[in-house]
Short mmCIF file of C-alpha atoms and ligand atoms in Angstrom, two decimals:
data_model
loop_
_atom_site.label_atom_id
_atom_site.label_comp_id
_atom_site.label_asym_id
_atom_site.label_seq_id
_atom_site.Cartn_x
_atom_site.Cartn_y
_atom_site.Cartn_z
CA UNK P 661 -1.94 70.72 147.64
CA UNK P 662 -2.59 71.44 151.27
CA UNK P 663 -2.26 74.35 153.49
CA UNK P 664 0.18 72.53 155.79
CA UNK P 665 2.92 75.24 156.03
CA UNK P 666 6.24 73.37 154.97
CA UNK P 667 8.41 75.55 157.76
CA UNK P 668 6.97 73.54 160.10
CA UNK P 669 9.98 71.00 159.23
CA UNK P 670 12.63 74.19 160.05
CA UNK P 671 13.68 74.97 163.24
CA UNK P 672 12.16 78.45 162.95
CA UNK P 673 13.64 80.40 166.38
CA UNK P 674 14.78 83.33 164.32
CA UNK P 675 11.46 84.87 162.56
CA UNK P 676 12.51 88.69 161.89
CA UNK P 677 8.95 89.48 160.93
CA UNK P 678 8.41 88.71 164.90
CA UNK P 679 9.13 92.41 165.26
CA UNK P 680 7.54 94.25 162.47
CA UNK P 681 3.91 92.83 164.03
CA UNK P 682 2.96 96.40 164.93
CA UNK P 683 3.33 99.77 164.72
CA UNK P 684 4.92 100.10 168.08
CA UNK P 685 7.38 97.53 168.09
CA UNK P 686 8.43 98.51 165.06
CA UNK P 687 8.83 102.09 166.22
CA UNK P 688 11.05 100.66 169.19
CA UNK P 689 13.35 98.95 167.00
CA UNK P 690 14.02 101.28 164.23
CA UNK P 691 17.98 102.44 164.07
CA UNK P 692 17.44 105.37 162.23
CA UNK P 693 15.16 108.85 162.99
CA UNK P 694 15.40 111.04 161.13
CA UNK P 695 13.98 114.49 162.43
CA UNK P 696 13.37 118.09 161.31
CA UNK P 697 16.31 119.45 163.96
CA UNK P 698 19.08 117.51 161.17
CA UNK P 699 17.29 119.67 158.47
CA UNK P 700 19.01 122.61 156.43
CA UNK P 701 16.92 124.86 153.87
CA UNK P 702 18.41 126.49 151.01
CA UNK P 703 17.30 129.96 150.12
CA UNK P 704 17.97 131.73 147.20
CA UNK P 705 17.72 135.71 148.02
CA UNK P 706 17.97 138.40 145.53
CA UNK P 707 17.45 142.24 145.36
CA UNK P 708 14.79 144.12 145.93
CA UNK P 709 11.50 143.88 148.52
CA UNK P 710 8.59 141.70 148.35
CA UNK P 711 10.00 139.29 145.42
CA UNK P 712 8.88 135.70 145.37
CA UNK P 713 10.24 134.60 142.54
CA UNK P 714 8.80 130.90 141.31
CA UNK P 715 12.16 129.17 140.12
CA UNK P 716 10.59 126.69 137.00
CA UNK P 717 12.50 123.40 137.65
CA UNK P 718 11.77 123.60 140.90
CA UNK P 719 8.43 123.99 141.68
CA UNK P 720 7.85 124.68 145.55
CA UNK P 721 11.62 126.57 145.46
CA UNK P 722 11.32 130.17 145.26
CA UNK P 723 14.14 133.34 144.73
CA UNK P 724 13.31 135.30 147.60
CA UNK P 725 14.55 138.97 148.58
CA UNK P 726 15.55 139.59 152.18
CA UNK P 727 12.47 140.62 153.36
CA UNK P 728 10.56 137.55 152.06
CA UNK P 729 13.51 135.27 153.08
CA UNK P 730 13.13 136.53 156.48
CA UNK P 731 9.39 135.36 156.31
CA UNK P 732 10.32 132.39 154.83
CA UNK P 733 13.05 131.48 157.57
CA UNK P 734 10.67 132.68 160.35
CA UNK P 735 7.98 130.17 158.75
CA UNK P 736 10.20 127.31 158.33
CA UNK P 737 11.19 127.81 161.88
CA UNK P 738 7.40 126.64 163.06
CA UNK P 739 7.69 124.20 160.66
CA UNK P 740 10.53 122.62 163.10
CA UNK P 741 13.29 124.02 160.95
CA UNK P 742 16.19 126.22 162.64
CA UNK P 743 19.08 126.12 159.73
CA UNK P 744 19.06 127.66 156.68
CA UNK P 745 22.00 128.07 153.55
CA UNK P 746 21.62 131.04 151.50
CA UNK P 747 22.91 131.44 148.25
CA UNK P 748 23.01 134.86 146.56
CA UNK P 749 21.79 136.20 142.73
CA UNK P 750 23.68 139.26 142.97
CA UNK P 751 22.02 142.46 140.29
CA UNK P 752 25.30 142.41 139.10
CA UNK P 753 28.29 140.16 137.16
CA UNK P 754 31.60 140.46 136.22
CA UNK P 755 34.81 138.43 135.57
CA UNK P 756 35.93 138.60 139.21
CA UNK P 757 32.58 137.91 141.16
CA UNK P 758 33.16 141.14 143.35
CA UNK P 759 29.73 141.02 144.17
CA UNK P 760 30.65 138.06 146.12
CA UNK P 761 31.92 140.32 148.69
CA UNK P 762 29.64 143.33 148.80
CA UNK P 763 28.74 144.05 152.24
CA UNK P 764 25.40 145.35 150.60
CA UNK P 765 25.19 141.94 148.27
CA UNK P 766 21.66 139.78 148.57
CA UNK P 767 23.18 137.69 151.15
CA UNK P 768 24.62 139.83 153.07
CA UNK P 769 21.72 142.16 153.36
CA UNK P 770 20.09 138.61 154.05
CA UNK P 771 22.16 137.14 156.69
CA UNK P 772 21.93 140.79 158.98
CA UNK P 773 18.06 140.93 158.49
CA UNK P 774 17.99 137.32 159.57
CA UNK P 775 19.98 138.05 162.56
CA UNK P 776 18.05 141.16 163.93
CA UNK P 777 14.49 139.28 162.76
CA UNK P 778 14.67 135.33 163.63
CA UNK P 779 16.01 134.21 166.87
CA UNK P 780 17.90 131.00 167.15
CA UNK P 781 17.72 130.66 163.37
CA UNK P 782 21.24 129.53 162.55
CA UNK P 783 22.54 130.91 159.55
CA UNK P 784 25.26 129.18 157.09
CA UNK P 785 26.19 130.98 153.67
CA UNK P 786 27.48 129.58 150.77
CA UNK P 787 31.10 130.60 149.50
CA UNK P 788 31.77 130.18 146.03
CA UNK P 789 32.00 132.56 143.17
CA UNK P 790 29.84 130.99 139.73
CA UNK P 791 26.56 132.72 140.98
CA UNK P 792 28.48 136.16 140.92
CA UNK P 793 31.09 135.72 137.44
CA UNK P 794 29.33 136.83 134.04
CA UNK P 795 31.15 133.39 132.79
CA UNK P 796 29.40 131.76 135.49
CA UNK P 797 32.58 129.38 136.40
CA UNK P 798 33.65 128.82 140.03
CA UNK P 799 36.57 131.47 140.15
CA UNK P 800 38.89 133.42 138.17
CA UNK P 801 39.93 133.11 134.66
CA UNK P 802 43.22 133.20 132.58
CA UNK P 803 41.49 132.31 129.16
CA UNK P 804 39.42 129.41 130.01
CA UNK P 805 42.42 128.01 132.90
CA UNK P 806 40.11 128.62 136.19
CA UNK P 807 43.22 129.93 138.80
CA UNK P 808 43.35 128.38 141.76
CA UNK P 809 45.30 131.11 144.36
CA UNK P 810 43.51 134.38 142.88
CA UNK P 811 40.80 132.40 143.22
CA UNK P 812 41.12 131.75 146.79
CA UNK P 813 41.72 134.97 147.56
CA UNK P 814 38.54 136.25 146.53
CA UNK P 815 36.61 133.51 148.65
CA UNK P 816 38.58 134.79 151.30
CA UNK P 817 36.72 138.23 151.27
CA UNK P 818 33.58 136.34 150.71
CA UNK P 819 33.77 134.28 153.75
CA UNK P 820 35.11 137.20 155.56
CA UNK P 821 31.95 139.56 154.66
CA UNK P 822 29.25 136.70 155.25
CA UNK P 823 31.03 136.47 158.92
CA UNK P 824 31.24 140.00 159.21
CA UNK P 825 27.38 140.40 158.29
CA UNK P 826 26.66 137.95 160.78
CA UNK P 827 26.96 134.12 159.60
CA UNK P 828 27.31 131.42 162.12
CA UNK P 829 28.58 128.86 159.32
CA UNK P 830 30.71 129.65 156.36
CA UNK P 831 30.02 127.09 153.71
CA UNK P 832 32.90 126.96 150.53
CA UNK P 833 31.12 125.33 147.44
CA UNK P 834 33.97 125.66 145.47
CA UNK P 835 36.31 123.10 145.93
CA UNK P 836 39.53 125.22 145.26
CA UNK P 837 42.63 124.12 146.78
CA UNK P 838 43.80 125.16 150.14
CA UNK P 839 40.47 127.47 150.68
CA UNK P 840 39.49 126.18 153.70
CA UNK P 841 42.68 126.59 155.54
CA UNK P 842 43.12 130.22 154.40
CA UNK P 843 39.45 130.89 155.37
CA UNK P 844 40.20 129.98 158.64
CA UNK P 845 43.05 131.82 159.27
CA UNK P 846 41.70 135.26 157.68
CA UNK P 847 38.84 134.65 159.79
CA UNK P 848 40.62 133.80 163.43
CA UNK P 849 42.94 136.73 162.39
CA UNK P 850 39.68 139.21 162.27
CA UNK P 851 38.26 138.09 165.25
CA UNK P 852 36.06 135.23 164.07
CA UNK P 853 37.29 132.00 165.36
CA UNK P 854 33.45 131.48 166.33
CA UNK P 855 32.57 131.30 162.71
CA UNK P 856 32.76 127.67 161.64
CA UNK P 857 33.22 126.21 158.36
CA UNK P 858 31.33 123.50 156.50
CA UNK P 859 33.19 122.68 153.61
CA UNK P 860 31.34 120.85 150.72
CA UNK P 861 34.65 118.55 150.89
CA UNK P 862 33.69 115.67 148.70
CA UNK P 863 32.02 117.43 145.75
CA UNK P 864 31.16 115.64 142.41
CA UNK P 865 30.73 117.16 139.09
CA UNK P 866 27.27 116.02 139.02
CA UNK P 867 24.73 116.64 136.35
CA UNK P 868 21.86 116.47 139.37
CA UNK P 869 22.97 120.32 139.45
CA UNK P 870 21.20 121.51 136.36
CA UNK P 871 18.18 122.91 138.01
CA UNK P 872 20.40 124.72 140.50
CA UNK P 873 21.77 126.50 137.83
CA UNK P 874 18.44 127.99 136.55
CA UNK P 875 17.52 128.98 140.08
CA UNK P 876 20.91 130.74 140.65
CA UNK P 877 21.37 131.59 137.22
CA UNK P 878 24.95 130.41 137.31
CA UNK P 879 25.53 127.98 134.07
CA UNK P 880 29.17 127.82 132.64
CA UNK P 881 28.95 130.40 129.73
CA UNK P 882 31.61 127.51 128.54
CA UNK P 883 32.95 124.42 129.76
CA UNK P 884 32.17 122.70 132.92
CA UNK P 885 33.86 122.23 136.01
CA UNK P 886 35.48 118.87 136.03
CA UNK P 887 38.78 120.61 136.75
CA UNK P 888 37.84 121.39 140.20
CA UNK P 889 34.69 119.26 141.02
CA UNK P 890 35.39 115.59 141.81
CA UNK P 891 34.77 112.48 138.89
CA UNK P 892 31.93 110.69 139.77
CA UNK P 893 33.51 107.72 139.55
CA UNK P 894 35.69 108.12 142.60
CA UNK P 895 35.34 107.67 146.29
CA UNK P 896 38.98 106.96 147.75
CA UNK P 897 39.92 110.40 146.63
CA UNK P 898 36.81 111.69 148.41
CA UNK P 899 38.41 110.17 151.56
CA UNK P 900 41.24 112.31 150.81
CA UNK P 901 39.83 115.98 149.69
CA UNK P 902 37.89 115.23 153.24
CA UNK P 903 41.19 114.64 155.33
CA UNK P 904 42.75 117.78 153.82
CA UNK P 905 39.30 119.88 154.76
CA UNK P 906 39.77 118.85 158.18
CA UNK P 907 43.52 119.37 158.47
CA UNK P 908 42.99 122.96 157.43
CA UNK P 909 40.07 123.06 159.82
CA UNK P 910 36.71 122.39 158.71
CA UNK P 911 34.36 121.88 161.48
CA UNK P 912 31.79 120.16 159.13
CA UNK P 913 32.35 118.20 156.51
CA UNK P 914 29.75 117.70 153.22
CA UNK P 915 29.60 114.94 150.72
CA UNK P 916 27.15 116.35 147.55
CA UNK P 917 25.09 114.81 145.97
CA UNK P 918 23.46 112.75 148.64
CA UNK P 919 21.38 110.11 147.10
CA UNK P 920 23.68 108.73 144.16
CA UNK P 921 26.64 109.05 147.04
CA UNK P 922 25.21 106.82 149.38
CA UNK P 923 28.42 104.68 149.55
CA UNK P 924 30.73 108.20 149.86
CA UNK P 925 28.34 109.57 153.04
CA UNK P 926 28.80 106.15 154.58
CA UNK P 927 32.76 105.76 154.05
CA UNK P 928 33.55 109.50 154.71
CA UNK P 929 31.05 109.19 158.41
CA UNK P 930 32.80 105.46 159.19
CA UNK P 931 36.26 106.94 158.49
CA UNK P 932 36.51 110.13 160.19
CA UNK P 933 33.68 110.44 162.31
CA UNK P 934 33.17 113.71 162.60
CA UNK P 935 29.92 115.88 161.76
CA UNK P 936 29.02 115.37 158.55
CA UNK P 937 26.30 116.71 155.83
CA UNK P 938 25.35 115.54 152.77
CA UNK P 939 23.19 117.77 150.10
CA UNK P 940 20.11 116.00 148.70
CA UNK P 941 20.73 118.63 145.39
CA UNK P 942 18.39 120.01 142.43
CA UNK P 943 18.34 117.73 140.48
CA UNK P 944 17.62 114.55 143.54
CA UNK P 945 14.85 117.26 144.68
CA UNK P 946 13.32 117.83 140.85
CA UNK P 947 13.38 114.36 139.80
CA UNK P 948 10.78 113.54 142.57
CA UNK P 949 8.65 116.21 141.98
CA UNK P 950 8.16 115.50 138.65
CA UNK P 951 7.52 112.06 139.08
CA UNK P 952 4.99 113.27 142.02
CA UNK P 953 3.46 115.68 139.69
CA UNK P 954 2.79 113.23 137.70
CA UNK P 955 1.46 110.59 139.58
CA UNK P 956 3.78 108.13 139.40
CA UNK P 957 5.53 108.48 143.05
CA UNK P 958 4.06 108.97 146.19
CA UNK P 959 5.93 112.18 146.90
CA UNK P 960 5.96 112.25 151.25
CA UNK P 961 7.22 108.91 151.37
CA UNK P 962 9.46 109.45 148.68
CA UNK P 963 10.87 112.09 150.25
CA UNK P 964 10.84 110.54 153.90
CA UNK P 965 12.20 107.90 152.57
CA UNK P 966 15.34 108.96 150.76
CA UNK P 967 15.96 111.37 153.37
CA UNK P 968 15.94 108.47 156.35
CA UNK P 969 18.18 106.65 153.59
CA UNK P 970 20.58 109.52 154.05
CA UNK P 971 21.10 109.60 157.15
CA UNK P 972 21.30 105.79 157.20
CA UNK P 973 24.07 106.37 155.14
CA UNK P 974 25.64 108.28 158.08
CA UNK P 975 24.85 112.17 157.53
CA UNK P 976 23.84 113.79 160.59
CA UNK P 977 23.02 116.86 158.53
CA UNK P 978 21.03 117.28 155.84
CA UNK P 979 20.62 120.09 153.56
CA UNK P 980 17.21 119.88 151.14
CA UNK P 981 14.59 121.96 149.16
CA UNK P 982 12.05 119.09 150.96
CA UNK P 983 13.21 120.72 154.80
CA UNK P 984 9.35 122.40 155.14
CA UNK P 985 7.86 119.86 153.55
CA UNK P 986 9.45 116.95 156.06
CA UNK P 987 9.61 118.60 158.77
CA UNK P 988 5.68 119.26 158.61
CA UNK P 989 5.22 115.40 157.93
CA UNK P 990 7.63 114.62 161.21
CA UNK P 991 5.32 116.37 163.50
C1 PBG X 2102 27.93 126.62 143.88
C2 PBG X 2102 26.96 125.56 144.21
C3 PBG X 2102 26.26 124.70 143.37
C4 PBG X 2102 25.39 123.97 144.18
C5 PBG X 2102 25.62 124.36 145.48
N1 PBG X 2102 26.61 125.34 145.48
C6 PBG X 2102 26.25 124.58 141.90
C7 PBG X 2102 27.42 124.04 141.17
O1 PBG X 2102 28.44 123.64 141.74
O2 PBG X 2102 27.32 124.09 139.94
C8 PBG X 2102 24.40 122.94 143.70
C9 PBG X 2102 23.24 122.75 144.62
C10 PBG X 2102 22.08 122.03 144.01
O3 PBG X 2102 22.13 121.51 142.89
O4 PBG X 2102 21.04 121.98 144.70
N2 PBG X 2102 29.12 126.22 143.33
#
């Protein structure tokens, strides 16, 4: 054996570890960067003042009432942070989700002290009716049928009191039929053409949502909801619940979840080219913590990393429980 390097032999123009020598030239080549301004935080807001609420599966996630989310927000702002999504746990439930609409609701309550407390924050709400039905499905029932069109109306009033309280973005989780178009034209016929709409278009009925659930309280009471959310196993028909957001006019378009979607981020970004999110969910979030937590990943590059894989992928937004966290480390 000798040390004479066999390469020697090749004609070795092309070495691609030429430019990974340092720090600095790999810094100069790198095609993604990712950065805190693509960040979104969800917030969960509930009743009451001065609740921090620890949400189990999700350690480092917190049910916050407005007052706290406010500080939260404001905090997450020096952190480089300027969106957050705001889901509601509403102090009451019933069959309709009326709640949903309250103009004195969590969110709404949430979204006005936001406005009046946080400048430049910009604040998108989420539409959908499971964290406000005592069945906990995504809309309206005839026995366990979920109704598409009463459904729709109901989102309607949603949408219209998160604009009316102040939103900038209106965000439908639910992934009725024909909501987006009849959100938009309830809200240009009330005055709110400025309100935009970010419609979780491609969403799968994904099991990564399980610790969600617990922190919105919003578990089927039966069933599931593979009769509205999209089979895992597709992605042309992504393409197409996408192209229908748009023609009803969604300004920004969401493929959830992010990291097992990969493929779906990239096709629906390469296809339509127009803004697009992805959702690194629950369940993407609380599988890294645990493994952090227990010593088997190295949680900030972990999370830096699947996050720069996201946007790889061809989000330009993304929304994540790690927004703090990475946005600290990106300083
Ligand atoms: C509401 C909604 C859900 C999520 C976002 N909006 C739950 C669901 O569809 O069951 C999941 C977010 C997450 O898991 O982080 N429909």
């Amino acid at each position: 054996m000798t040390d004479e390097p066999l390469v020697q032999d090749l004609n070795l123009t092309q070495r691609p570890r030429r430019l990974r020598t340092t720090a600095g030239m790999r810094t100069l080549v790198r095609e993604t960067r990712l950065s805190a301004e693509a960040l979104v935080y969800p917030l969960f807001v509930c009743e009451g003042t001065n609740i921090r609420r620890e949400v189990p599966t999700m350690p480092g996630v917190f049910q916050l009432s407005a007052d706290e989310a406010v500080r939260e927000t404001a905090a997450a702002q020096k952190d480089g942070v300027s969106a957050v999504l705001l889901f509601g746990i509403p102090a009451h439930k019933d069959e309709t989700g009326s709640a949903a609409a309250d103009a004195n609701a969590p969110v709404q309550n949430t979204v006005r002290a936001l406005r009046e407390h946080v400048d430049d924050v910009t604040v998108i709400t989420d539409v959908c009716l499971c964290e406000y039905t005592s069945h906990g499905h995504c809309g309206v029932l005839d026995g366990e049928r979920i109704l598409n069109d009463p459904t729709v109306r109901h989102l309607v009033d949603a949408a219209v009191s998160h604009a009316e309280a102040g939103a900038h973005i209106v965000a439908p989780s639910d992934m009725m039929d024909g909501r987006v178009g009849t959100i938009r034209a309830e809200l240009d016929a009330r005055g709110f053409d400025d309100v935009a709409i970010m419609s979780y278009a491609a969403k799968y009925c994904s099991a990564f949502y399980g610790p969600f659930r617990e922190a919105a309280d919003s578990s089927p009471a039966f069933g599931d909801r593979r009769t509205h959310q999209m089979d895992p196993a597709n992605s042309d028909e992504a393409l197409r619940e996408v192209e229908l957001d748009l023609d009803q006019g969604a300004d920004i378009i969401m493929v959830k979840p992010a990291m097992p979607y990969l493929d779906v981020i990239q096709r629906v970004k390469s296809t339509f080219r127009r803004p697009t999110a992805a959702y690194q969910v629950s369940g993407e979030y609380a599988m890294l913590k645990a493994a952090a937590q227990l010593g088997w990943l190295n949680e900030p590059a972990v999370m830096l990393e699947s996050l720069t894989a996201i946007r790889r992928a061809g989000a330009d937004i993304i929304i994540t429980y790690y927004a703090r966290e990475a946005a600290r480390l990106l300083r």
